[in-house]
mmCIF file of C-alpha atoms and ligand atoms in Angstrom:
data_model
loop_
_atom_site.group_PDB
_atom_site.id
_atom_site.type_symbol
_atom_site.label_atom_id
_atom_site.label_comp_id
_atom_site.label_asym_id
_atom_site.label_seq_id
_atom_site.Cartn_x
_atom_site.Cartn_y
_atom_site.Cartn_z
ATOM 1 C CA MET A 263 22.296 45.882 117.416
ATOM 2 C CA SER A 264 20.743 44.296 114.369
ATOM 3 C CA ILE A 265 19.588 40.781 115.040
ATOM 4 C CA VAL A 266 21.449 39.630 112.053
ATOM 5 C CA ASN A 267 24.718 40.072 114.017
ATOM 6 C CA SER A 268 23.633 37.196 116.410
ATOM 7 C CA LEU A 269 23.486 34.644 113.614
ATOM 8 C CA SER A 270 26.528 32.691 113.095
ATOM 9 C CA PRO A 271 29.642 34.571 111.548
ATOM 10 C CA ARG A 272 30.299 32.086 109.279
ATOM 11 C CA ALA A 273 26.869 32.839 107.819
ATOM 12 C CA ILE A 274 27.186 36.574 108.080
ATOM 13 C CA THR A 275 30.467 36.587 106.095
ATOM 14 C CA ALA A 276 29.639 34.161 103.294
ATOM 15 C CA PRO A 277 30.061 36.944 100.349
ATOM 16 C CA GLU A 278 27.521 37.885 98.074
ATOM 17 C CA SER A 279 27.774 36.253 94.749
ATOM 18 C CA GLY A 280 29.562 38.955 92.303
ATOM 19 C CA ILE A 281 27.980 37.417 89.530
ATOM 20 C CA VAL A 282 24.664 37.324 90.937
ATOM 21 C CA GLU A 283 25.041 40.998 91.609
ATOM 22 C CA VAL A 284 25.487 42.147 88.070
ATOM 23 C CA VAL A 285 22.646 39.654 87.071
ATOM 24 C CA ASN A 286 20.207 41.368 89.779
ATOM 25 C CA TYR A 287 21.538 44.856 88.286
ATOM 26 C CA ALA A 288 20.141 44.430 84.849
ATOM 27 C CA ARG A 289 17.906 41.220 84.993
ATOM 28 C CA GLY A 290 15.025 41.297 82.608
ATOM 29 C CA ARG A 291 16.287 44.294 80.568
ATOM 30 C CA GLU A 292 14.804 44.189 77.221
ATOM 31 C CA GLY A 293 17.152 42.782 74.441
ATOM 32 C CA LEU A 294 19.483 41.523 76.656
ATOM 33 C CA LEU A 295 22.189 38.956 75.716
ATOM 34 C CA PRO A 296 22.558 37.462 79.040
ATOM 35 C CA LEU A 297 26.247 35.266 78.717
ATOM 36 C CA TRP A 298 26.638 36.104 82.321
ATOM 37 C CA VAL A 299 25.873 32.804 84.055
ATOM 38 C CA GLY A 300 26.926 29.396 83.107
ATOM 39 C CA GLU A 301 23.969 27.766 81.454
ATOM 40 C CA GLY A 302 22.852 27.270 77.970
ATOM 41 C CA ASP A 303 19.583 28.756 76.053
ATOM 42 C CA LEU A 304 17.570 25.409 75.630
ATOM 43 C CA PRO A 305 15.217 24.073 77.857
ATOM 44 C CA THR A 306 15.514 20.632 79.286
ATOM 45 C CA PRO A 307 14.307 18.381 76.104
ATOM 46 C CA ASP A 308 11.309 16.864 76.470
ATOM 47 C CA PHE A 309 12.413 13.234 76.593
ATOM 48 C CA ILE A 310 13.800 14.111 79.947
ATOM 49 C CA SER A 311 11.196 15.842 81.426
ATOM 50 C CA LYS A 312 8.547 13.760 80.160
ATOM 51 C CA ALA A 313 10.104 10.897 82.062
ATOM 52 C CA ALA A 314 10.062 12.885 85.185
ATOM 53 C CA MET A 315 6.276 13.892 84.559
ATOM 54 C CA ASP A 316 5.413 10.323 83.972
ATOM 55 C CA ALA A 317 7.055 9.218 87.302
ATOM 56 C CA LEU A 318 5.616 12.171 89.196
ATOM 57 C CA ALA A 319 1.870 11.163 87.557
ATOM 58 C CA ALA A 320 2.435 7.446 88.348
ATOM 59 C CA GLY A 321 2.911 8.498 92.124
ATOM 60 C CA GLU A 322 6.598 8.152 92.779
ATOM 61 C CA THR A 323 6.407 11.008 95.204
ATOM 62 C CA PHE A 324 7.411 8.992 98.253
ATOM 63 C CA TYR A 325 10.741 9.162 100.199
ATOM 64 C CA THR A 326 13.238 7.462 98.291
ATOM 65 C CA TRP A 327 16.907 5.862 98.326
ATOM 66 C CA GLN A 328 19.275 8.183 100.080
ATOM 67 C CA ARG A 329 22.065 7.263 97.848
ATOM 68 C CA GLY A 330 19.907 7.445 94.765
ATOM 69 C CA ILE A 331 17.602 4.970 93.031
ATOM 70 C CA PRO A 332 19.527 1.775 91.896
ATOM 71 C CA GLU A 333 18.306 2.385 88.167
ATOM 72 C CA LEU A 334 20.110 6.094 88.216
ATOM 73 C CA ARG A 335 23.464 4.754 89.640
ATOM 74 C CA GLN A 336 23.270 1.695 86.967
ATOM 75 C CA ALA A 337 22.863 4.522 84.471
ATOM 76 C CA LEU A 338 25.831 6.388 85.631
ATOM 77 C CA SER A 339 27.756 3.387 85.772
ATOM 78 C CA ASP A 340 26.833 2.754 81.929
ATOM 79 C CA TYR A 341 27.731 6.227 81.062
ATOM 80 C CA TYR A 342 31.255 6.443 82.731
ATOM 81 C CA GLY A 343 31.739 3.114 80.464
ATOM 82 C CA ARG A 344 30.830 4.772 77.203
ATOM 83 C CA HIS A 345 32.647 8.278 77.961
ATOM 84 C CA PHE A 346 35.371 7.478 80.389
ATOM 85 C CA GLY A 347 36.091 3.792 79.376
ATOM 86 C CA VAL A 348 36.205 2.919 83.013
ATOM 87 C CA THR A 349 34.227 -0.088 84.556
ATOM 88 C CA LEU A 350 32.704 1.236 88.212
ATOM 89 C CA SER A 351 29.937 -0.605 89.916
ATOM 90 C CA PRO A 352 26.817 1.530 90.934
ATOM 91 C CA GLU A 353 28.295 1.227 94.572
ATOM 92 C CA HIS A 354 30.545 4.206 93.278
ATOM 93 C CA PHE A 355 27.591 6.692 92.777
ATOM 94 C CA TYR A 356 25.696 9.068 95.302
ATOM 95 C CA ILE A 357 22.679 11.341 93.913
ATOM 96 C CA THR A 358 22.961 14.789 95.258
ATOM 97 C CA GLY A 359 20.541 17.820 94.985
ATOM 98 C CA SER A 360 22.975 19.644 92.202
ATOM 99 C CA GLY A 361 26.671 19.793 91.757
ATOM 100 C CA MET A 362 27.013 22.615 94.367
ATOM 101 C CA GLN A 363 25.517 20.124 97.089
ATOM 102 C CA ALA A 364 28.035 17.333 95.842
ATOM 103 C CA ILE A 365 30.725 20.022 96.536
ATOM 104 C CA GLN A 366 28.992 20.553 99.985
ATOM 105 C CA ILE A 367 28.765 16.793 100.846
ATOM 106 C CA ALA A 368 32.514 16.346 99.742
ATOM 107 C CA VAL A 369 33.432 19.271 101.842
ATOM 108 C CA GLN A 370 31.899 17.762 104.716
ATOM 109 C CA ALA A 371 33.331 14.570 104.452
ATOM 110 C CA MET A 372 36.663 15.689 103.765
ATOM 111 C CA THR A 373 37.264 18.612 106.086
ATOM 112 C CA SER A 374 37.004 19.556 109.870
ATOM 113 C CA PRO A 375 36.952 22.998 110.665
ATOM 114 C CA GLY A 376 40.011 24.440 110.346
ATOM 115 C CA ASP A 377 41.590 22.368 107.729
ATOM 116 C CA GLU A 378 42.442 23.766 104.550
ATOM 117 C CA ILE A 379 41.648 22.879 100.933
ATOM 118 C CA ALA A 380 43.928 24.365 98.145
ATOM 119 C CA TYR A 381 42.073 25.177 95.106
ATOM 120 C CA LEU A 382 43.536 26.796 91.575
ATOM 121 C CA THR A 383 42.289 30.391 90.996
ATOM 122 C CA PRO A 384 40.661 32.108 89.332
ATOM 123 C CA ALA A 385 37.783 30.008 90.408
ATOM 124 C CA TRP A 386 34.136 29.506 90.395
ATOM 125 C CA PRO A 387 33.333 31.286 93.676
ATOM 126 C CA ASN A 388 31.112 28.762 95.354
ATOM 127 C CA ILE A 389 34.021 26.208 95.910
ATOM 128 C CA ALA A 390 35.849 28.999 98.334
ATOM 129 C CA ALA A 391 32.477 29.882 100.099
ATOM 130 C CA ALA A 392 31.294 26.407 100.521
ATOM 131 C CA LEU A 393 34.524 25.627 102.364
ATOM 132 C CA GLU A 394 34.510 28.861 104.689
ATOM 133 C CA ILE A 395 30.848 27.978 105.522
ATOM 134 C CA ALA A 396 32.064 24.646 106.702
ATOM 135 C CA GLY A 397 34.662 26.205 108.510
ATOM 136 C CA ALA A 398 37.511 24.787 106.671
ATOM 137 C CA ARG A 399 39.885 27.319 104.902
ATOM 138 C CA SER A 400 40.041 27.795 101.153
ATOM 139 C CA VAL A 401 43.766 28.486 100.304
ATOM 140 C CA GLY A 402 43.700 29.724 96.706
ATOM 141 C CA VAL A 403 46.851 28.990 94.280
ATOM 142 C CA GLU A 404 47.065 31.178 91.243
ATOM 143 C CA LEU A 405 47.067 29.446 87.726
ATOM 144 C CA GLN A 406 49.660 31.322 85.725
ATOM 145 C CA PHE A 407 48.813 33.546 82.973
ATOM 146 C CA GLU A 408 50.626 34.228 79.894
ATOM 147 C CA GLY A 409 49.964 35.211 76.126
ATOM 148 C CA GLY A 410 46.573 34.264 76.940
ATOM 149 C CA LYS A 411 47.165 30.920 77.778
ATOM 150 C CA TRP A 412 46.163 29.381 81.467
ATOM 151 C CA ALA A 413 48.909 26.689 83.091
ATOM 152 C CA VAL A 414 49.092 25.012 86.446
ATOM 153 C CA ASP A 415 52.519 25.474 88.242
ATOM 154 C CA LEU A 416 52.884 22.472 90.655
ATOM 155 C CA ASP A 417 55.485 24.568 92.937
ATOM 156 C CA ARG A 418 52.919 26.655 93.465
ATOM 157 C CA ILE A 419 50.688 23.761 94.769
ATOM 158 C CA GLU A 420 53.556 22.418 96.976
ATOM 159 C CA ALA A 421 54.169 25.624 98.104
ATOM 160 C CA ALA A 422 50.467 25.954 99.532
ATOM 161 C CA ILE A 423 50.337 22.762 101.279
ATOM 162 C CA THR A 424 50.675 22.822 105.197
ATOM 163 C CA PRO A 425 50.250 20.315 107.929
ATOM 164 C CA LYS A 426 46.393 21.377 107.841
ATOM 165 C CA THR A 427 46.128 20.795 104.338
ATOM 166 C CA LYS A 428 43.656 17.993 104.124
ATOM 167 C CA GLY A 429 42.981 18.181 100.398
ATOM 168 C CA LEU A 430 43.102 19.838 96.922
ATOM 169 C CA PHE A 431 40.208 20.907 94.673
ATOM 170 C CA VAL A 432 40.565 20.561 90.973
ATOM 171 C CA ASN A 433 38.274 21.733 88.546
ATOM 172 C CA THR A 434 39.414 21.079 85.053
ATOM 173 C CA PRO A 435 37.993 22.131 82.286
ATOM 174 C CA SER A 436 37.825 25.485 84.431
ATOM 175 C CA ASN A 437 35.398 27.996 84.976
ATOM 176 C CA PRO A 438 36.030 30.465 84.368
ATOM 177 C CA THR A 439 39.384 30.352 82.636
ATOM 178 C CA GLY A 440 38.981 27.215 80.278
ATOM 179 C CA TRP A 441 42.425 25.913 81.817
ATOM 180 C CA THR A 442 42.256 22.188 80.996
ATOM 181 C CA ALA A 443 44.506 19.730 82.763
ATOM 182 C CA THR A 444 46.842 17.440 80.644
ATOM 183 C CA LYS A 445 47.125 13.896 81.690
ATOM 184 C CA GLN A 446 50.525 14.692 82.594
ATOM 185 C CA ASP A 447 49.475 17.777 84.877
ATOM 186 C CA LEU A 448 46.793 15.343 86.375
ATOM 187 C CA ALA A 449 49.275 12.669 87.011
ATOM 188 C CA GLN A 450 51.683 15.102 88.712
ATOM 189 C CA ILE A 451 48.652 16.704 90.820
ATOM 190 C CA LEU A 452 47.845 12.998 91.992
ATOM 191 C CA GLU A 453 51.462 12.398 92.916
ATOM 192 C CA ILE A 454 51.614 15.303 94.828
ATOM 193 C CA ALA A 455 48.110 14.577 96.739
ATOM 194 C CA ARG A 456 49.564 11.069 97.271
ATOM 195 C CA LYS A 457 53.188 12.228 98.667
ATOM 196 C CA HIS A 458 51.176 14.357 101.350
ATOM 197 C CA GLY A 459 48.238 11.688 102.004
ATOM 198 C CA LEU A 460 45.825 14.297 100.470
ATOM 199 C CA TRP A 461 42.028 13.997 98.931
ATOM 200 C CA ILE A 462 41.353 15.206 95.808
ATOM 201 C CA MET A 463 37.897 17.005 95.167
ATOM 202 C CA ALA A 464 37.877 16.468 91.428
ATOM 203 C CA ASP A 465 35.091 18.755 89.418
ATOM 204 C CA GLU A 466 35.043 17.487 86.135
ATOM 205 C CA ILE A 467 31.765 18.828 85.475
ATOM 206 C CA TYR A 468 32.611 20.286 81.952
ATOM 207 C CA ALA A 469 34.840 17.385 80.843
ATOM 208 C CA ARG A 470 32.538 16.650 77.871
ATOM 209 C CA TYR A 471 32.858 20.301 76.689
ATOM 210 C CA PHE A 472 36.373 19.492 75.445
ATOM 211 C CA TYR A 473 37.167 21.293 72.012
ATOM 212 C CA ALA A 474 40.251 19.122 70.545
ATOM 213 C CA GLY A 475 37.641 16.203 70.460
ATOM 214 C CA GLY A 476 36.356 13.439 72.837
ATOM 215 C CA ARG A 477 36.598 14.255 76.471
ATOM 216 C CA ALA A 478 38.923 16.317 78.421
ATOM 217 C CA PRO A 479 41.826 14.389 80.471
ATOM 218 C CA SER A 480 40.201 13.056 83.648
ATOM 219 C CA PHE A 481 41.474 11.766 86.847
ATOM 220 C CA PHE A 482 40.208 8.286 85.781
ATOM 221 C CA ASP A 483 42.838 8.227 83.484
ATOM 222 C CA VAL A 484 45.590 8.432 85.855
ATOM 223 C CA MET A 485 44.306 6.951 89.133
ATOM 224 C CA GLU A 486 44.936 3.638 90.930
ATOM 225 C CA PRO A 487 42.407 1.621 93.181
ATOM 226 C CA GLY A 488 42.982 3.106 96.544
ATOM 227 C CA ASP A 489 43.512 6.901 95.602
ATOM 228 C CA LYS A 490 41.615 8.981 97.559
ATOM 229 C CA ILE A 491 39.441 11.026 95.149
ATOM 230 C CA PHE A 492 35.781 12.313 95.095
ATOM 231 C CA PHE A 493 34.350 13.537 91.762
ATOM 232 C CA VAL A 494 31.552 16.192 91.928
ATOM 233 C CA ASN A 495 29.327 16.341 88.934
ATOM 234 C CA SER A 496 25.869 17.431 87.791
ATOM 235 C CA PHE A 497 23.096 17.012 85.225
ATOM 236 C CA SER A 498 22.902 20.982 84.705
ATOM 237 C CA LYS A 499 25.375 21.751 81.667
ATOM 238 C CA ASN A 500 25.321 18.540 79.568
ATOM 239 C CA TRP A 501 21.602 17.973 79.402
ATOM 240 C CA SER A 502 20.318 21.526 80.007
ATOM 241 C CA MET A 503 19.152 20.816 83.596
ATOM 242 C CA THR A 504 20.617 23.777 85.552
ATOM 243 C CA GLY A 505 17.234 24.414 86.928
ATOM 244 C CA TRP A 506 16.791 20.674 88.228
ATOM 245 C CA ARG A 507 19.296 20.755 90.725
ATOM 246 C CA VAL A 508 20.671 17.377 90.536
ATOM 247 C CA GLY A 509 24.259 15.971 90.656
ATOM 248 C CA TRP A 510 26.414 13.249 91.839
ATOM 249 C CA ILE A 511 29.431 12.411 93.498
ATOM 250 C CA VAL A 512 31.556 9.328 92.316
ATOM 251 C CA GLY A 513 33.729 8.092 95.105
ATOM 252 C CA PRO A 514 35.240 4.973 96.905
ATOM 253 C CA PRO A 515 32.323 2.285 97.708
ATOM 254 C CA GLU A 516 34.038 2.113 101.383
ATOM 255 C CA THR A 517 33.010 5.669 101.814
ATOM 256 C CA GLY A 518 29.360 5.179 100.884
ATOM 257 C CA GLN A 519 27.618 4.733 104.241
ATOM 258 C CA VAL A 520 29.512 8.285 105.186
ATOM 259 C CA LEU A 521 28.214 9.903 102.022
ATOM 260 C CA GLU A 522 24.753 8.405 102.509
ATOM 261 C CA ASN A 523 24.413 9.746 106.050
ATOM 262 C CA LEU A 524 25.644 13.254 104.960
ATOM 263 C CA ILE A 525 22.899 13.257 102.428
ATOM 264 C CA GLN A 526 20.283 11.855 105.124
ATOM 265 C CA TYR A 527 20.985 14.872 107.071
ATOM 266 C CA SER A 528 20.786 17.385 104.520
ATOM 267 C CA THR A 529 18.373 16.693 101.622
ATOM 268 C CA SER A 530 17.478 13.234 102.453
ATOM 269 C CA GLY A 531 17.688 12.183 98.772
ATOM 270 C CA VAL A 532 16.432 13.671 95.810
ATOM 271 C CA ALA A 533 13.036 13.320 94.458
ATOM 272 C CA GLN A 534 12.542 10.101 92.757
ATOM 273 C CA PHE A 535 10.573 11.456 89.880
ATOM 274 C CA MET A 536 13.437 14.016 89.010
ATOM 275 C CA GLN A 537 15.886 10.876 89.278
ATOM 276 C CA LYS A 538 13.756 9.303 86.755
ATOM 277 C CA GLY A 539 14.518 12.325 84.577
ATOM 278 C CA ALA A 540 17.899 11.792 85.013
ATOM 279 C CA VAL A 541 18.016 8.114 84.082
ATOM 280 C CA ALA A 542 16.326 9.183 80.945
ATOM 281 C CA ALA A 543 19.142 11.884 80.139
ATOM 282 C CA LEU A 544 22.047 9.571 80.586
ATOM 283 C CA ASN A 545 20.069 6.352 78.781
ATOM 284 C CA HIS A 546 19.041 8.530 75.992
ATOM 285 C CA GLY A 547 20.733 11.718 75.930
ATOM 286 C CA ASP A 548 24.033 10.998 73.965
ATOM 287 C CA ASP A 549 22.665 12.743 70.921
ATOM 288 C CA PHE A 550 21.779 15.723 72.911
ATOM 289 C CA VAL A 551 24.773 16.314 74.657
ATOM 290 C CA ALA A 552 26.646 15.732 71.207
ATOM 291 C CA ALA A 553 24.882 18.621 69.750
ATOM 292 C CA ASN A 554 25.393 20.931 72.941
ATOM 293 C CA ILE A 555 28.797 20.319 72.392
ATOM 294 C CA SER A 556 28.890 21.220 68.894
ATOM 295 C CA LYS A 557 26.802 24.297 69.438
ATOM 296 C CA ALA A 558 29.305 25.584 71.899
ATOM 297 C CA ALA A 559 32.139 24.796 69.773
ATOM 298 C CA GLU A 560 30.646 27.051 66.983
ATOM 299 C CA ALA A 561 29.791 29.721 69.224
ATOM 300 C CA ARG A 562 33.119 29.712 71.024
ATOM 301 C CA ASP A 563 34.992 30.287 67.626
ATOM 302 C CA ILE A 564 32.656 33.010 66.635
ATOM 303 C CA LEU A 565 33.308 35.003 69.806
ATOM 304 C CA CYS A 566 36.685 34.317 70.512
ATOM 305 C CA ASP A 567 37.823 35.101 66.937
ATOM 306 C CA ALA A 568 35.873 38.407 66.682
ATOM 307 C CA LEU A 569 37.387 39.569 70.188
ATOM 308 C CA ILE A 570 40.747 38.531 69.122
ATOM 309 C CA ALA A 571 40.707 40.021 66.029
ATOM 310 C CA THR A 572 40.383 43.433 67.766
ATOM 311 C CA ASN A 573 43.782 43.316 69.031
ATOM 312 C CA ARG A 574 42.779 44.631 72.331
ATOM 313 C CA VAL A 575 41.596 41.526 74.186
ATOM 314 C CA GLU A 576 44.272 38.776 75.623
ATOM 315 C CA THR A 577 42.855 35.652 75.392
ATOM 316 C CA LEU A 578 43.152 32.444 73.495
ATOM 317 C CA LYS A 579 40.163 30.094 72.764
ATOM 318 C CA PRO A 580 39.869 27.947 75.876
ATOM 319 C CA ASP A 581 40.376 24.419 75.600
ATOM 320 C CA GLY A 582 37.455 23.069 77.291
ATOM 321 C CA ALA A 583 34.273 24.271 79.259
ATOM 322 C CA LEU A 584 31.743 27.305 78.090
ATOM 323 C CA TYR A 585 33.619 30.379 78.944
ATOM 324 C CA ALA A 586 35.823 32.955 77.363
ATOM 325 C CA PHE A 587 37.828 34.595 80.003
ATOM 326 C CA LEU A 588 38.721 38.058 78.607
ATOM 327 C CA LYS A 589 41.413 40.507 79.420
ATOM 328 C CA ILE A 590 40.275 43.991 77.627
ATOM 329 C CA ASP A 591 42.695 46.374 77.457
ATOM 330 C CA GLY A 592 42.522 49.424 79.887
ATOM 331 C CA ILE A 593 40.023 47.703 82.061
ATOM 332 C CA THR A 594 41.127 47.550 85.410
ATOM 333 C CA ASP A 595 37.728 47.271 87.448
ATOM 334 C CA SER A 596 35.845 44.148 86.056
ATOM 335 C CA ARG A 597 32.704 45.296 88.404
ATOM 336 C CA LYS A 598 32.407 48.352 87.349
ATOM 337 C CA ALA A 599 33.065 47.409 83.577
ATOM 338 C CA ALA A 600 30.634 44.617 83.629
ATOM 339 C CA ILE A 601 27.803 46.967 84.856
ATOM 340 C CA ASP A 602 28.910 49.682 82.004
ATOM 341 C CA ILE A 603 29.127 47.007 79.445
ATOM 342 C CA VAL A 604 25.643 45.764 80.343
ATOM 343 C CA ASP A 605 24.284 49.396 79.931
ATOM 344 C CA LYS A 606 25.943 50.315 76.796
ATOM 345 C CA THR A 607 25.701 47.232 75.059
ATOM 346 C CA GLY A 608 23.109 45.174 76.590
ATOM 347 C CA VAL A 609 25.487 42.117 76.917
ATOM 348 C CA GLY A 610 25.629 40.567 80.152
ATOM 349 C CA LEU A 611 28.989 39.363 81.258
ATOM 350 C CA ALA A 612 30.461 38.196 84.619
ATOM 351 C CA PRO A 613 32.828 39.963 86.253
ATOM 352 C CA GLY A 614 36.160 38.406 86.564
ATOM 353 C CA ALA A 615 36.677 39.995 90.324
ATOM 354 C CA ALA A 616 33.997 37.460 91.373
ATOM 355 C CA PHE A 617 36.414 34.501 90.668
ATOM 356 C CA GLY A 618 38.969 35.434 92.951
ATOM 357 C CA ALA A 619 42.688 36.137 92.813
ATOM 358 C CA GLY A 620 43.945 36.319 89.442
ATOM 359 C CA GLY A 621 40.551 37.073 87.601
ATOM 360 C CA GLU A 622 40.299 40.814 88.892
ATOM 361 C CA LEU A 623 41.041 42.235 85.223
ATOM 362 C CA PHE A 624 39.007 40.118 83.371
ATOM 363 C CA LEU A 625 35.310 39.434 82.106
ATOM 364 C CA ARG A 626 33.480 36.041 81.670
ATOM 365 C CA ALA A 627 30.994 35.099 78.668
ATOM 366 C CA CYS A 628 29.609 32.028 78.570
ATOM 367 C CA PHE A 629 28.988 30.900 74.707
ATOM 368 C CA LEU A 630 26.380 27.878 75.257
ATOM 369 C CA ARG A 631 23.890 29.877 73.467
ATOM 370 C CA ASP A 632 22.442 29.932 69.699
ATOM 371 C CA PRO A 633 25.620 31.070 67.643
ATOM 372 C CA ALA A 634 23.760 33.739 66.013
ATOM 373 C CA GLN A 635 23.047 35.557 69.036
ATOM 374 C CA VAL A 636 26.418 35.010 70.143
ATOM 375 C CA ARG A 637 27.480 36.477 66.866
ATOM 376 C CA THR A 638 25.431 39.529 67.962
ATOM 377 C CA ALA A 639 26.736 39.806 71.351
ATOM 378 C CA ALA A 640 30.387 39.733 69.857
ATOM 379 C CA GLU A 641 29.780 42.613 67.399
ATOM 380 C CA ARG A 642 28.531 44.666 70.152
ATOM 381 C CA LEU A 643 31.229 44.024 72.443
ATOM 382 C CA CYS A 644 33.795 44.653 69.802
ATOM 383 C CA ASP A 645 32.138 48.018 68.961
ATOM 384 C CA TYR A 646 32.344 48.946 72.620
ATOM 385 C CA ILE A 647 36.086 47.715 72.982
ATOM 386 C CA MET A 648 37.102 49.628 69.593
ATOM 387 C CA SER A 649 35.350 52.944 70.606
ATOM 388 C CA ARG A 650 37.034 52.794 74.201
HETATM 389 C C1 PLP L 962 32.760 24.405 88.230
HETATM 390 C C2 PLP L 962 31.728 24.141 88.625
HETATM 391 N N1 PLP L 962 31.088 23.317 89.655
HETATM 392 C C3 PLP L 962 29.991 22.744 89.871
HETATM 393 C C4 PLP L 962 28.852 23.851 89.318
HETATM 394 C C5 PLP L 962 27.602 23.429 89.928
HETATM 395 O O1 PLP L 962 26.564 23.068 89.241
HETATM 396 P P1 PLP L 962 25.349 22.635 89.399
HETATM 397 O O2 PLP L 962 25.055 23.282 91.151
HETATM 398 O O3 PLP L 962 24.240 23.645 88.799
HETATM 399 O O4 PLP L 962 24.868 21.368 89.191
HETATM 400 C C6 PLP L 962 29.378 24.791 88.704
HETATM 401 C C7 PLP L 962 28.082 25.594 87.995
HETATM 402 O O5 PLP L 962 28.390 26.604 87.652
HETATM 403 C C8 PLP L 962 30.612 25.160 88.047
HETATM 404 O O6 PLP L 962 30.768 25.803 87.160
#
């Protein structure tokens, strides 16, 4: 018997990421256009890296505040004032080692083993995996897909709620579908949560990538004091900091000690010099984020216009986030198709099967790249589609 079998069943059964599987298959190929993972093509801008390097050089290498340094929590408070129009004291903010860890901490705070969290699918696979590893159950609620458009069906959410349901996980704008809740959707989802006494975990990490202008509708627009919402967020996508692994939670201040304890017993806090980089991102990064957003908007148009023009791809331009989620005529096995596409075209896509129920027939392309490269990728994909 393999010694692996003596490990925790929860650990053993955690699935391999279906995205990483394709990446591992073709990583490092010459001429590859990697649209498979959710990150841009630019490294972190210098003003952010320099702030971290200066802090490191200045000896900021000691244990630090578990909740995050006061300067960073203040910078987040200012950021939410500027971009979300809300006044939140620094006591609402908790710094985590990535958006992924923000999710883990929120899962630990919200659930006991056996509890259920309902979430909308197709979804970024890590949410379900984080729940299952924690001993909770992830209950997928499929979004509707019609004529290339994704929509939420509130009755399906209601139907998924059982006496064991502890909360709802809502990612808007969504990875991978681009579905973006309207203010009315959010108000109705919040109403369901209130009615059943549930928590909401709001993953609004793509809120700034909203192509109608401004930012996407947010639970901040509809919530009242006393609502039970943890927002999970990250520096990864806005400021090109995916490799830093720094994120944050916005939560009710009265939950602060609980969150601090959970941080203490996982990472014991994020390195102070990295937090100094994050302060620079928030305080001096608005222009950089704006440039990232316009680049994404331009590349989204190039990619989606070209693919829609083939008449063989069912999709609309996504309202938000960084992904085109493509249903290509005749593709029934997205995993095989992702391998075939990378072999024949040199374009790396993520298989929709990795995103759970409702995603099986789709392929996901991240468009936060140099628009010229995205144009080349679109041409190669169109040739592939037309030659099938
Ligand atoms: C919906 C969603 N939430 C959270 C994250 C986590 O981001 P990170 O762990 O890089 O901060 C991602 C990353 O792709 C994501 O797509």
